[in-house]
Short mmCIF file of C-alpha atoms and ligand atoms in Angstrom, two decimals:
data_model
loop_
_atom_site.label_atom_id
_atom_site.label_comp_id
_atom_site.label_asym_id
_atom_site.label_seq_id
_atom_site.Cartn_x
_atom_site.Cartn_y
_atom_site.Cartn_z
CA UNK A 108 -41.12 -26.03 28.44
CA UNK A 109 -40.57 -27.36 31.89
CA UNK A 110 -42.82 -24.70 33.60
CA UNK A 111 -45.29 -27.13 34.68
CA UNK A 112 -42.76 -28.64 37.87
CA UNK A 113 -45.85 -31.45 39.06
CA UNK A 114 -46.65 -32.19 35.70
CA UNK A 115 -43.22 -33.33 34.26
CA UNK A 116 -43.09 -36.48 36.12
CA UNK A 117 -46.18 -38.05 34.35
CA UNK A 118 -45.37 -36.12 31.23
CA UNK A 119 -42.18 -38.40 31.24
CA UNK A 120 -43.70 -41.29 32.28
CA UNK A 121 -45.94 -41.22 29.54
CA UNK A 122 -42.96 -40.51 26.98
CA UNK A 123 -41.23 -44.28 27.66
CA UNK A 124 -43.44 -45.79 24.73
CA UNK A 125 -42.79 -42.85 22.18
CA UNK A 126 -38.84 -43.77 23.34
CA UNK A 127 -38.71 -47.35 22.73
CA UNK A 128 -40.37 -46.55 19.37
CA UNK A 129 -38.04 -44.32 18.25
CA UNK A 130 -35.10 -46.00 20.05
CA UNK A 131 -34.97 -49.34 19.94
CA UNK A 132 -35.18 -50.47 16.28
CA UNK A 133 -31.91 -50.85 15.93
CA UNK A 134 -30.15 -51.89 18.89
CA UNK A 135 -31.83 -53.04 21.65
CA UNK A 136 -32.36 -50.67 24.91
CA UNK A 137 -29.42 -51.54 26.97
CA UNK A 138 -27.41 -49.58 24.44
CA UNK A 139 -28.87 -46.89 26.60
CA UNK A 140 -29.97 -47.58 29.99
CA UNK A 141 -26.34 -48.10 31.30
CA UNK A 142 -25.73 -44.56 30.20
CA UNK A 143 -25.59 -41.68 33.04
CA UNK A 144 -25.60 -38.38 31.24
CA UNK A 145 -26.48 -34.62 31.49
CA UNK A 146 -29.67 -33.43 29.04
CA UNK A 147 -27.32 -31.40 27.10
CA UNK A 148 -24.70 -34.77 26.65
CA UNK A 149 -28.26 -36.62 25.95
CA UNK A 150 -28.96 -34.19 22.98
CA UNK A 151 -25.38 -34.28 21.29
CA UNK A 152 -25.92 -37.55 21.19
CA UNK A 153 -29.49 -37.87 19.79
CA UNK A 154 -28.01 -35.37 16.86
CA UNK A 155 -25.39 -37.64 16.44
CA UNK A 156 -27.68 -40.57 16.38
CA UNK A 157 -29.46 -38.35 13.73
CA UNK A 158 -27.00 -37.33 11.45
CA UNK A 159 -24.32 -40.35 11.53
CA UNK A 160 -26.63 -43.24 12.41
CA UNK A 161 -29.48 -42.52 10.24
CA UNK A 162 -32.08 -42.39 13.00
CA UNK A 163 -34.48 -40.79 11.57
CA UNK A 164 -38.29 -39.10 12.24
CA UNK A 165 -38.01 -37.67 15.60
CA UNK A 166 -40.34 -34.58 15.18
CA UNK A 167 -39.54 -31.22 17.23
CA UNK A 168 -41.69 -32.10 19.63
CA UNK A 169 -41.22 -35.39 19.81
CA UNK A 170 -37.33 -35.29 20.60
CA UNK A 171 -37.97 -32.88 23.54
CA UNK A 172 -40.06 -35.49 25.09
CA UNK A 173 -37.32 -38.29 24.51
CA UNK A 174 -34.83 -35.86 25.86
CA UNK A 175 -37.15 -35.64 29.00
CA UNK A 176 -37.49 -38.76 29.31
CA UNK A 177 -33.98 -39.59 28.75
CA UNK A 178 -32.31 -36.86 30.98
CA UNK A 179 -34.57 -37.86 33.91
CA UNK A 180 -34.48 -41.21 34.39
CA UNK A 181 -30.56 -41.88 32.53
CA UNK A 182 -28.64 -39.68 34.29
CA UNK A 183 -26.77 -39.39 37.01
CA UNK A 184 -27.62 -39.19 40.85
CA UNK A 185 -26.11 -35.43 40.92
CA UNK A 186 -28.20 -34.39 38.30
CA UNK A 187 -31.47 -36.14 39.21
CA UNK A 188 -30.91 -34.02 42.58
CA UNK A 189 -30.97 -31.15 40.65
CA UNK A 190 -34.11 -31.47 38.59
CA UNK A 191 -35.94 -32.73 41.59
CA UNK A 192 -34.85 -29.43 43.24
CA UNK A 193 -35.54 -27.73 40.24
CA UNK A 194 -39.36 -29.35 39.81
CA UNK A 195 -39.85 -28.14 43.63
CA UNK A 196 -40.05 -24.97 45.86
CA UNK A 197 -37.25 -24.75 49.03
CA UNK A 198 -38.70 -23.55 52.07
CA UNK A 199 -37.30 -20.55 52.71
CA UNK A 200 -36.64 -21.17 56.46
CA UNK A 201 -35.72 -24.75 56.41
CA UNK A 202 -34.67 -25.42 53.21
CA UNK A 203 -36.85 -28.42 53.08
CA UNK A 204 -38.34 -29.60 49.11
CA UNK A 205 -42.20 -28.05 49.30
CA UNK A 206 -43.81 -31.37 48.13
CA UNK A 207 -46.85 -33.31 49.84
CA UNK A 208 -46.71 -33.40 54.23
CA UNK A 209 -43.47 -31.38 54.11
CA UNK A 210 -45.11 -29.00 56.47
CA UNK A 211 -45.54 -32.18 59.24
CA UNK A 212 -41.70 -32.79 58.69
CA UNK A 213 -41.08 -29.16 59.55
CA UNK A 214 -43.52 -29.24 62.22
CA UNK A 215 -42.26 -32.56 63.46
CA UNK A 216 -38.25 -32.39 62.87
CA UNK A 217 -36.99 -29.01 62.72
CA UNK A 218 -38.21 -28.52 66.82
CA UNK A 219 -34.43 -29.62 68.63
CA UNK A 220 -32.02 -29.34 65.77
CA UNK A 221 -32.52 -27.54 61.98
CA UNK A 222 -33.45 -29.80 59.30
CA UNK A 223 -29.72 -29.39 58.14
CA UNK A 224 -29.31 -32.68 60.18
CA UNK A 225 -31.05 -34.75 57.33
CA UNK A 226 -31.21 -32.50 54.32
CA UNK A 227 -27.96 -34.54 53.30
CA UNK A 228 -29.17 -38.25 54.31
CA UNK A 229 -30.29 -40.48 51.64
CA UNK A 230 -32.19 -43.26 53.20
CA UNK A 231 -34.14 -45.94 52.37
CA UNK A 232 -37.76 -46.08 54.28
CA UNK A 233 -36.23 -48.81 56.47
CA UNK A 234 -33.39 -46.84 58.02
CA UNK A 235 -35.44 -43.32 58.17
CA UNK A 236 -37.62 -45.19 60.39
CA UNK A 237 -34.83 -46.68 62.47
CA UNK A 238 -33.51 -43.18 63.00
CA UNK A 239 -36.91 -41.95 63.90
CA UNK A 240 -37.51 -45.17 66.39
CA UNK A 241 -33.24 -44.23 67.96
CA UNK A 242 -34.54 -40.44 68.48
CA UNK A 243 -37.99 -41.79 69.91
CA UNK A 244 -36.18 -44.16 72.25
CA UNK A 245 -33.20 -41.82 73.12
CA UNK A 246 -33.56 -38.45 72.43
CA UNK A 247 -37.01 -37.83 73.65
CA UNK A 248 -39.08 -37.34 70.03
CA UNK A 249 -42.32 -38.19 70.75
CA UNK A 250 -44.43 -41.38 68.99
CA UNK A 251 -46.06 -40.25 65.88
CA UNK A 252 -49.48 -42.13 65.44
CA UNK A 253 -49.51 -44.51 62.18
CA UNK A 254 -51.01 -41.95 60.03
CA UNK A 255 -48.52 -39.04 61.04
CA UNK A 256 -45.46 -41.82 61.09
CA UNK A 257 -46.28 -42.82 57.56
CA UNK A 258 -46.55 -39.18 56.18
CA UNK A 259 -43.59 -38.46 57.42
CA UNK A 260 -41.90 -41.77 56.09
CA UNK A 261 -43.53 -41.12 52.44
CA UNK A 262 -42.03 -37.87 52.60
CA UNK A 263 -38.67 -38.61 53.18
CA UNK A 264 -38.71 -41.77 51.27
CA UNK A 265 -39.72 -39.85 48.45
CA UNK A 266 -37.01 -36.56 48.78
CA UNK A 267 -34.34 -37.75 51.04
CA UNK A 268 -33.40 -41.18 49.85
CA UNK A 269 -30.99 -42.55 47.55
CA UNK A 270 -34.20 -42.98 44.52
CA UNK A 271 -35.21 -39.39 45.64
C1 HEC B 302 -31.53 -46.06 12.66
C2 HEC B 302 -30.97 -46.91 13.68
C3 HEC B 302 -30.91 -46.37 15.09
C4 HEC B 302 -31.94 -45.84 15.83
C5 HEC B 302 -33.40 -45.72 15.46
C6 HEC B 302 -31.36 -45.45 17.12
N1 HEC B 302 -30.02 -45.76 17.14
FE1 HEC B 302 -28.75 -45.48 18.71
N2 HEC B 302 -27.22 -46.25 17.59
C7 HEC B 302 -27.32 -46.69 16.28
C8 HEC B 302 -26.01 -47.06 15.80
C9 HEC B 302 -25.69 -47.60 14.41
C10 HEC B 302 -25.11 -46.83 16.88
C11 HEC B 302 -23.60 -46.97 16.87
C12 HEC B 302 -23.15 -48.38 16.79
C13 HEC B 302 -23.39 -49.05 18.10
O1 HEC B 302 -22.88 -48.56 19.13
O2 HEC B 302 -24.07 -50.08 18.10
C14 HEC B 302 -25.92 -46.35 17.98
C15 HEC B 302 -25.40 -46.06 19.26
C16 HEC B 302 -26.14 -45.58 20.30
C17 HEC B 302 -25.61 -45.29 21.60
C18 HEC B 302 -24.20 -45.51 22.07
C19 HEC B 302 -23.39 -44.29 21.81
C20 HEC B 302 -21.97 -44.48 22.32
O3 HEC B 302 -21.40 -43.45 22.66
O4 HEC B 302 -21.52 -45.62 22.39
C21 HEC B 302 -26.63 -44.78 22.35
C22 HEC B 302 -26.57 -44.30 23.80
C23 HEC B 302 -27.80 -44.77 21.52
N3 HEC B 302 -27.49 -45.27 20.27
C24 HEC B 302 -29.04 -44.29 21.92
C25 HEC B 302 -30.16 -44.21 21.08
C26 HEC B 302 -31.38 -43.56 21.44
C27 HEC B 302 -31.64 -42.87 22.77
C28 HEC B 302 -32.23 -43.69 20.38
C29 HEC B 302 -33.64 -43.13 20.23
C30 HEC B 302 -33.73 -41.67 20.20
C31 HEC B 302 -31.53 -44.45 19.35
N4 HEC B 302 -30.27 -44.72 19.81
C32 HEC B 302 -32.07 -44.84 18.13
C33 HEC B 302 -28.46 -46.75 15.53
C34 HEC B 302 -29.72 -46.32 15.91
C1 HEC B 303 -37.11 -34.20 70.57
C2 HEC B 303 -36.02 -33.67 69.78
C3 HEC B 303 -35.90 -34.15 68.34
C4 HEC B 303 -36.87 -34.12 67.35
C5 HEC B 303 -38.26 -33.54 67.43
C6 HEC B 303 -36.26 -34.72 66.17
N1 HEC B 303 -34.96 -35.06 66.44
FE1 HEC B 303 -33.63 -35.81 65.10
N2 HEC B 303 -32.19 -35.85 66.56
C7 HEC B 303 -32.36 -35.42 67.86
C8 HEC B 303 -31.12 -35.59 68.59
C9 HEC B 303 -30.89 -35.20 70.04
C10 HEC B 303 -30.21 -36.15 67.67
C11 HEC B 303 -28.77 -36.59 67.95
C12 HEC B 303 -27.86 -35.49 68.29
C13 HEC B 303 -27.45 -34.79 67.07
O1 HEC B 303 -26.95 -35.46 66.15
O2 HEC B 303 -27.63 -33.56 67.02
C14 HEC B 303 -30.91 -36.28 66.40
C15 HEC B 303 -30.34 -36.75 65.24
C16 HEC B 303 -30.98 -36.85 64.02
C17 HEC B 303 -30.37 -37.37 62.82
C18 HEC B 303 -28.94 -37.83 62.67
C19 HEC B 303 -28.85 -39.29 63.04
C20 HEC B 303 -27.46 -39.80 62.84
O3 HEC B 303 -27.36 -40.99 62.55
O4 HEC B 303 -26.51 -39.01 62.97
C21 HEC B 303 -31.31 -37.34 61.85
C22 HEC B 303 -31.16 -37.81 60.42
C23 HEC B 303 -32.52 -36.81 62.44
N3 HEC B 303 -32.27 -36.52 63.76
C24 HEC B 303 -33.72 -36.66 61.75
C25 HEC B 303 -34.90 -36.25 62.35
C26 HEC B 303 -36.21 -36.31 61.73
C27 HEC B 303 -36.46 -36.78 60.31
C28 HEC B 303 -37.11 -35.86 62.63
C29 HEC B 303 -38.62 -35.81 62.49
C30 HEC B 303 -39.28 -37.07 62.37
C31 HEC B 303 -36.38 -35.49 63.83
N4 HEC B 303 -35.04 -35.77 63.64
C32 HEC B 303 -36.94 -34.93 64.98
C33 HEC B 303 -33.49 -34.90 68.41
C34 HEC B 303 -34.71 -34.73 67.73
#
Protein backbone atom coordinates (compact mmCIF):
# COMPACT_ATOMS: atom_id res chain seq x y z
CA UNK A 1 0.00 0.00 0.00
CA UNK A 2 2.70 2.45 0.81
CA UNK A 3 4.60 1.92 -2.53
CA UNK A 4 3.96 5.29 -3.70
CA UNK A 5 6.91 7.04 -1.04
CA UNK A 6 6.06 11.00 -2.60
CA UNK A 7 2.58 10.36 -2.70
CA UNK A 8 1.83 9.34 0.98
CA UNK A 9 2.32 12.68 2.38
CA UNK A 10 -0.68 14.29 0.50
CA UNK A 11 -2.49 11.00 0.60
CA UNK A 12 -2.47 11.66 4.45
CA UNK A 13 -3.05 15.04 4.33
CA UNK A 14 -6.06 14.55 2.54
CA UNK A 15 -7.25 11.70 5.07
CA UNK A 16 -7.59 14.42 8.27
CA UNK A 17 -11.35 15.11 7.23
CA UNK A 18 -12.32 11.33 6.68
CA UNK A 19 -10.56 11.14 10.51
CA UNK A 20 -12.41 13.69 12.30
CA UNK A 21 -15.54 12.12 10.74
CA UNK A 22 -15.05 8.94 11.89
CA UNK A 23 -13.28 10.04 15.11
CA UNK A 24 -14.60 12.63 16.75
CA UNK A 25 -18.33 11.94 17.38
CA UNK A 26 -17.88 10.88 20.48
CA UNK A 27 -15.17 12.42 22.28
CA UNK A 28 -13.62 15.24 21.08
CA UNK A 29 -9.99 15.02 19.26
CA UNK A 30 -7.69 15.57 22.10
CA UNK A 31 -8.63 12.08 23.19
CA UNK A 32 -6.11 11.44 20.50
CA UNK A 33 -3.68 13.96 19.56
CA UNK A 34 -1.71 13.63 22.91
CA UNK A 35 -1.18 10.04 21.93
CA UNK A 36 2.45 8.97 20.51
CA UNK A 37 2.10 5.48 19.15
CA UNK A 38 3.49 2.89 16.64
CA UNK A 39 0.89 1.99 13.47
CA UNK A 40 0.58 -1.41 14.79
CA UNK A 41 -0.36 0.13 18.68
CA UNK A 42 -2.66 2.62 16.42
CA UNK A 43 -4.57 -0.43 14.94
CA UNK A 44 -5.11 -2.47 18.29
CA UNK A 45 -6.57 0.32 19.32
CA UNK A 46 -8.91 1.27 16.41
CA UNK A 47 -10.16 -2.65 16.82
CA UNK A 48 -10.67 -1.98 20.22
CA UNK A 49 -12.45 1.21 19.52
CA UNK A 50 -14.45 -1.14 17.15
CA UNK A 51 -15.41 -3.91 19.06
CA UNK A 52 -15.74 -2.43 22.80
CA UNK A 53 -16.68 1.15 21.99
CA UNK A 54 -19.11 0.64 19.31
CA UNK A 55 -17.33 2.77 16.72
CA UNK A 56 -18.66 1.71 13.99
CA UNK A 57 -18.48 2.07 9.78
CA UNK A 58 -14.89 2.35 9.10
CA UNK A 59 -14.74 0.53 5.67
CA UNK A 60 -11.44 -1.54 4.68
CA UNK A 61 -10.24 1.07 2.97
CA UNK A 62 -11.19 3.63 4.87
CA UNK A 63 -9.38 2.47 8.22
CA UNK A 64 -6.05 2.11 6.31
CA UNK A 65 -6.24 5.71 5.51
CA UNK A 66 -7.05 6.68 9.26
CA UNK A 67 -4.25 4.41 10.26
CA UNK A 68 -2.03 6.53 7.84
CA UNK A 69 -3.02 9.32 8.94
CA UNK A 70 -2.87 8.43 12.48
CA UNK A 71 0.59 6.63 12.53
CA UNK A 72 2.19 9.62 10.74
CA UNK A 73 1.38 12.51 12.30
CA UNK A 74 0.56 10.74 16.24
CA UNK A 75 3.47 9.06 16.80
CA UNK A 76 6.50 9.38 18.10
CA UNK A 77 9.74 11.30 16.94
CA UNK A 78 11.63 7.73 16.57
CA UNK A 79 9.13 6.46 14.45
CA UNK A 80 8.38 9.51 12.28
CA UNK A 81 12.31 9.14 11.53
CA UNK A 82 11.66 5.96 10.33
CA UNK A 83 8.86 6.44 7.86
CA UNK A 84 10.54 9.51 6.56
CA UNK A 85 13.53 7.20 5.90
CA UNK A 86 11.33 4.71 4.75
CA UNK A 87 9.30 7.23 2.14
CA UNK A 88 13.00 8.19 0.84
CA UNK A 89 16.11 6.73 -0.96
CA UNK A 90 19.77 6.97 1.17
CA UNK A 91 22.51 7.93 -0.91
CA UNK A 92 24.58 5.28 -1.09
CA UNK A 93 27.85 7.25 -0.53
CA UNK A 94 26.72 9.78 1.92
CA UNK A 95 23.92 8.46 3.41
CA UNK A 96 22.07 11.63 2.86
CA UNK A 97 17.71 11.32 2.40
CA UNK A 98 17.40 11.59 -1.75
CA UNK A 99 14.67 14.33 -1.56
CA UNK A 100 14.63 17.81 -3.52
CA UNK A 101 18.51 19.84 -3.72
CA UNK A 102 20.06 16.96 -1.75
CA UNK A 103 22.59 16.72 -4.48
CA UNK A 104 23.73 20.72 -3.65
CA UNK A 105 24.07 19.53 0.08
CA UNK A 106 26.36 16.77 -1.09
CA UNK A 107 28.03 18.97 -3.44
CA UNK A 108 28.22 21.74 -0.91
CA UNK A 109 28.86 19.84 2.62
CA UNK A 110 30.35 16.58 2.21
CA UNK A 111 33.83 18.52 0.57
CA UNK A 112 36.05 18.83 4.27
CA UNK A 113 34.29 16.40 6.52
CA UNK A 114 31.47 13.39 5.57
CA UNK A 115 27.99 14.33 5.99
CA UNK A 116 28.14 12.09 9.20
CA UNK A 117 28.83 15.52 10.89
CA UNK A 118 25.05 16.54 10.53
CA UNK A 119 23.19 13.40 9.61
CA UNK A 120 22.41 13.37 13.51
CA UNK A 121 21.58 17.28 14.04
CA UNK A 122 18.07 18.27 14.28
CA UNK A 123 17.88 21.93 13.73
CA UNK A 124 15.60 24.45 13.28
CA UNK A 125 16.24 26.78 9.98
CA UNK A 126 17.58 29.42 12.40
CA UNK A 127 20.47 27.48 13.89
CA UNK A 128 21.36 25.47 10.46
CA UNK A 129 22.03 28.81 9.20
CA UNK A 130 24.08 29.93 12.18
CA UNK A 131 26.22 26.85 11.71
CA UNK A 132 26.55 27.54 8.07
CA UNK A 133 27.37 31.50 8.80
CA UNK A 134 30.29 29.87 12.03
CA UNK A 135 31.82 27.54 9.11
CA UNK A 136 31.63 30.57 6.55
CA UNK A 137 33.31 32.88 9.04
CA UNK A 138 35.77 30.28 10.55
CA UNK A 139 36.34 27.37 8.75
CA UNK A 140 36.70 28.72 5.31
CA UNK A 141 33.11 27.43 3.54
CA UNK A 142 32.54 29.65 1.00
CA UNK A 143 29.20 32.21 0.72
CA UNK A 144 26.43 30.47 -0.98
CA UNK A 145 24.39 33.07 -3.12
CA UNK A 146 20.61 33.50 -1.80
CA UNK A 147 19.26 31.00 -4.12
CA UNK A 148 21.93 28.20 -3.32
CA UNK A 149 21.76 29.32 0.66
CA UNK A 150 18.04 28.82 0.68
CA UNK A 151 18.12 25.35 -1.11
CA UNK A 152 20.30 24.23 1.09
CA UNK A 153 18.34 25.67 4.20
CA UNK A 154 14.90 24.08 2.76
CA UNK A 155 16.68 20.97 2.60
CA UNK A 156 17.84 20.59 5.87
CA UNK A 157 14.94 22.27 7.42
CA UNK A 158 12.89 19.81 5.89
CA UNK A 159 15.17 16.29 6.77
CA UNK A 160 17.45 17.30 9.49
CA UNK A 161 15.37 19.18 11.98
CA UNK A 162 13.48 18.33 14.93
CA UNK A 163 9.75 18.48 12.53
CA UNK A 164 11.82 16.47 9.91
C1 LIG B 1 -18.87 5.37 18.91
C2 LIG B 1 -18.13 6.32 19.71
C3 LIG B 1 -16.67 6.50 19.40
C4 LIG B 1 -16.09 6.80 18.18
C5 LIG B 1 -16.77 7.07 16.87
C6 LIG B 1 -14.64 6.86 18.42
N1 LIG B 1 -14.38 6.62 19.74
FE1 LIG B 1 -12.54 6.64 20.61
N2 LIG B 1 -13.40 6.18 22.41
C7 LIG B 1 -14.74 5.97 22.63
C8 LIG B 1 -14.95 5.57 24.00
C9 LIG B 1 -16.29 5.24 24.64
C10 LIG B 1 -13.66 5.54 24.60
C11 LIG B 1 -13.30 5.09 26.01
C12 LIG B 1 -13.78 6.02 27.06
C13 LIG B 1 -12.94 7.25 27.04
O1 LIG B 1 -11.71 7.14 27.19
O2 LIG B 1 -13.52 8.34 26.90
C14 LIG B 1 -12.72 5.96 23.58
C15 LIG B 1 -11.35 6.12 23.80
C16 LIG B 1 -10.44 6.48 22.84
C17 LIG B 1 -9.04 6.65 23.08
C18 LIG B 1 -8.32 6.51 24.38
C19 LIG B 1 -7.86 5.11 24.57
C20 LIG B 1 -7.10 4.97 25.87
O3 LIG B 1 -6.26 4.08 25.89
O4 LIG B 1 -7.34 5.75 26.79
C21 LIG B 1 -8.46 6.96 21.88
C22 LIG B 1 -6.99 7.21 21.59
C23 LIG B 1 -9.52 7.00 20.90
N3 LIG B 1 -10.72 6.72 21.51
C24 LIG B 1 -9.33 7.25 19.55
C25 LIG B 1 -10.34 7.23 18.59
C26 LIG B 1 -10.12 7.32 17.18
C27 LIG B 1 -8.75 7.47 16.53
C28 LIG B 1 -11.33 7.26 16.57
C29 LIG B 1 -11.65 7.26 15.08
C30 LIG B 1 -11.15 6.10 14.34
C31 LIG B 1 -12.34 7.14 17.62
N4 LIG B 1 -11.69 7.10 18.83
C32 LIG B 1 -13.71 7.09 17.43
C33 LIG B 1 -15.74 6.10 21.70
C34 LIG B 1 -15.59 6.40 20.37
C1 LIG C 1 35.31 24.41 3.82
C2 LIG C 1 35.11 23.21 4.61
C3 LIG C 1 33.69 22.90 5.05
C4 LIG C 1 32.56 22.78 4.26
C5 LIG C 1 32.46 22.88 2.76
C6 LIG C 1 31.46 22.50 5.17
N1 LIG C 1 31.92 22.41 6.46
FE1 LIG C 1 30.82 21.91 8.09
N2 LIG C 1 32.49 22.08 9.26
C7 LIG C 1 33.76 22.39 8.81
C8 LIG C 1 34.68 22.40 9.93
C9 LIG C 1 36.17 22.67 9.84
C10 LIG C 1 33.91 22.10 11.07
C11 LIG C 1 34.38 22.04 12.52
C12 LIG C 1 35.35 20.97 12.80
C13 LIG C 1 34.64 19.70 12.94
O1 LIG C 1 33.72 19.62 13.77
O2 LIG C 1 35.02 18.74 12.23
C14 LIG C 1 32.54 21.87 10.61
C15 LIG C 1 31.49 21.51 11.42
C16 LIG C 1 30.20 21.27 11.00
C17 LIG C 1 29.11 20.91 11.87
C18 LIG C 1 29.19 20.68 13.36
C19 LIG C 1 29.00 22.00 14.08
C20 LIG C 1 29.02 21.80 15.56
O3 LIG C 1 28.34 22.60 16.22
O4 LIG C 1 29.68 20.87 16.03
C21 LIG C 1 28.00 20.80 11.11
C22 LIG C 1 26.60 20.46 11.58
C23 LIG C 1 28.39 21.09 9.74
N3 LIG C 1 29.74 21.37 9.73
C24 LIG C 1 27.51 21.10 8.67
C25 LIG C 1 27.87 21.48 7.39
C26 LIG C 1 26.94 21.73 6.31
C27 LIG C 1 25.43 21.55 6.41
C28 LIG C 1 27.66 22.12 5.23
C29 LIG C 1 27.14 22.57 3.88
C30 LIG C 1 26.38 23.78 3.87
C31 LIG C 1 29.06 22.10 5.60
N4 LIG C 1 29.15 21.73 6.94
C32 LIG C 1 30.14 22.38 4.76
C33 LIG C 1 34.13 22.65 7.53
C34 LIG C 1 33.26 22.65 6.43
Amino acid sequence: MLTLPGYWACLSYLNWELVKGYCTGCHSAMKFTQQKLTRDRWQELLVWMQKEQGLKGLFAEDEVKVLDYLSRHYTTEEEKRKQLVKRHKLDEETGLIVADNWILVKGNCTGCHSARKFLQQRLSRERWQEVIQWMQKNQGLVKFDSDTENKILNYLEAYYSPQG
